[in-house]
Amino acid sequence: MDVEVRKISGHMYGLGKYLLAHGIEHVIFTGMRNPFWSSMGVLHVAQAAEILIKSAIAQEHPLLIFTDLPKLSQNTEERLTTSQLMAKAKTVQYSKLPDLLWAATGYEIKHLDVYREMGEQRNRIQHLAVPDDDFNDLVFRFCIQVIDPLMVHFFCEHFLDNLDFDDLYIYEDNLLSDSIDATGLKYEGKLP
């Protein structure tokens, strides 16, 4: 296996964190920039979770996140490369990730109901229409109950640690802390 293939987990972790920050901003600043702002937040946060889970699985072995791999008979390289993976491989779908995560690492997502609810909402938005819902509660329940425990377990940090928000106004007027408090859930990390 090529050295670059072994770097997949780290790349996915960085991308997942940036997507998470971007999605949180979209949900908090609902409707301020365009009518799809909040629904885009759901898409980004769900995608961030998918990528972070795949990163955790890829720590065990990078090829575990793929369902279809390039064929040896079609190989022109000495070792499997990231270019071959990008051209030919397919990754595991969102709905299958909790089982794969458990099988590969022994880690169990405790709030599968919230994980599935987020996936269903993402699919509605992406493939059907944007429901007339307030996504703030769902996104922050998902972050606190699904993403945060995962990040603490695999990456030794809470979901808000070291997030790089584009809009620093998110820290003013308690926008972030109010969104978390509104869930009624206890957040174990520190607010930035």
Coordinates of C-alpha atoms in Angstrom, one line a residue, residues 23-115:
G23 CA -22.2 23.5 9.2
I24 CA -22.5 24.9 12.7
E25 CA -22.2 28.4 11.4
H26 CA -24.9 27.8 8.8
V27 CA -27.3 26.6 11.5
I28 CA -26.6 29.4 13.9
F29 CA -26.9 32.1 11.3
T30 CA -30.2 30.7 9.9
G31 CA -31.6 32.8 7.1
M32 CA -29.1 35.6 7.4
R33 CA -27.5 35.0 4.1
N34 CA -29.9 32.9 2.1
P35 CA -33.1 30.8 2.6
F36 CA -31.1 27.5 2.5
W37 CA -28.5 28.5 5.0
S38 CA -29.8 26.3 7.9
S39 CA -30.6 23.3 5.6
M40 CA -27.0 23.6 4.3
G41 CA -25.9 23.3 7.9
V42 CA -27.6 20.0 8.2
L43 CA -25.9 18.7 5.0
H44 CA -22.5 19.9 6.2
V45 CA -22.8 18.5 9.8
A46 CA -24.0 15.1 8.6
Q47 CA -21.2 15.0 6.0
A48 CA -18.7 16.0 8.7
A49 CA -19.9 13.2 10.9
E50 CA -19.6 10.7 8.0
I51 CA -16.1 11.8 7.3
L52 CA -15.0 11.8 10.9
I53 CA -16.4 8.3 11.4
K54 CA -14.6 7.1 8.3
S55 CA -11.4 8.8 9.7
A56 CA -11.8 6.8 12.9
I57 CA -12.3 3.6 11.0
A58 CA -9.3 4.4 8.7
Q59 CA -7.1 4.6 11.7
E60 CA -7.5 0.9 12.0
H61 CA -6.8 0.4 8.3
P62 CA -7.5 2.9 5.5
L63 CA -9.1 0.3 3.2
L64 CA -11.8 -0.6 5.7
I65 CA -13.9 2.4 4.6
F66 CA -14.2 1.1 1.0
T67 CA -16.8 -1.3 -0.4
D68 CA -15.2 -1.6 -3.9
L69 CA -11.5 -1.6 -4.4
P70 CA -9.5 -1.5 -7.6
K71 CA -8.8 -4.9 -9.1
L72 CA -5.4 -6.5 -9.2
S73 CA -6.0 -7.5 -12.8
Q74 CA -6.4 -3.8 -13.7
N75 CA -3.4 -2.6 -11.7
T76 CA -0.6 -0.7 -13.4
E77 CA 1.2 0.3 -10.2
E78 CA 3.4 -1.7 -7.8
R79 CA 1.3 -0.6 -4.9
L80 CA -2.3 0.6 -4.4
T81 CA -2.3 4.4 -4.7
T82 CA -4.7 7.1 -3.7
S83 CA -5.1 7.9 -7.4
Q84 CA -6.4 4.4 -8.0
L85 CA -8.7 4.6 -5.0
M86 CA -10.2 7.9 -6.2
A87 CA -10.7 6.6 -9.7
K88 CA -12.2 3.1 -8.9
A89 CA -13.1 2.7 -5.2
K90 CA -16.4 3.5 -3.4
T91 CA -16.7 4.2 0.2
V92 CA -19.2 2.8 2.7
Q93 CA -22.6 4.7 2.9
Y94 CA -23.7 6.8 5.9
S95 CA -26.3 4.3 7.0
K96 CA -23.8 1.5 7.2
L97 CA -21.1 3.3 9.2
P98 CA -22.3 2.6 12.7
D99 CA -22.0 -1.2 12.2
L100 CA -18.6 -0.9 10.4
L101 CA -17.3 1.5 13.2
W102 CA -18.3 -1.1 15.8
A103 CA -16.9 -4.0 13.9
A104 CA -13.6 -2.3 13.1
T105 CA -13.0 -0.5 16.4
G106 CA -15.4 -1.9 19.0
Y107 CA -16.9 1.6 19.4
E108 CA -20.6 1.8 19.6
I109 CA -22.6 5.0 18.7
K110 CA -24.9 5.2 21.7
H111 CA -27.6 7.4 20.2
L112 CA -28.3 5.6 17.0
D113 CA -31.8 7.2 16.9
V114 CA -30.2 10.7 16.6
Y115 CA -27.7 9.4 14.1

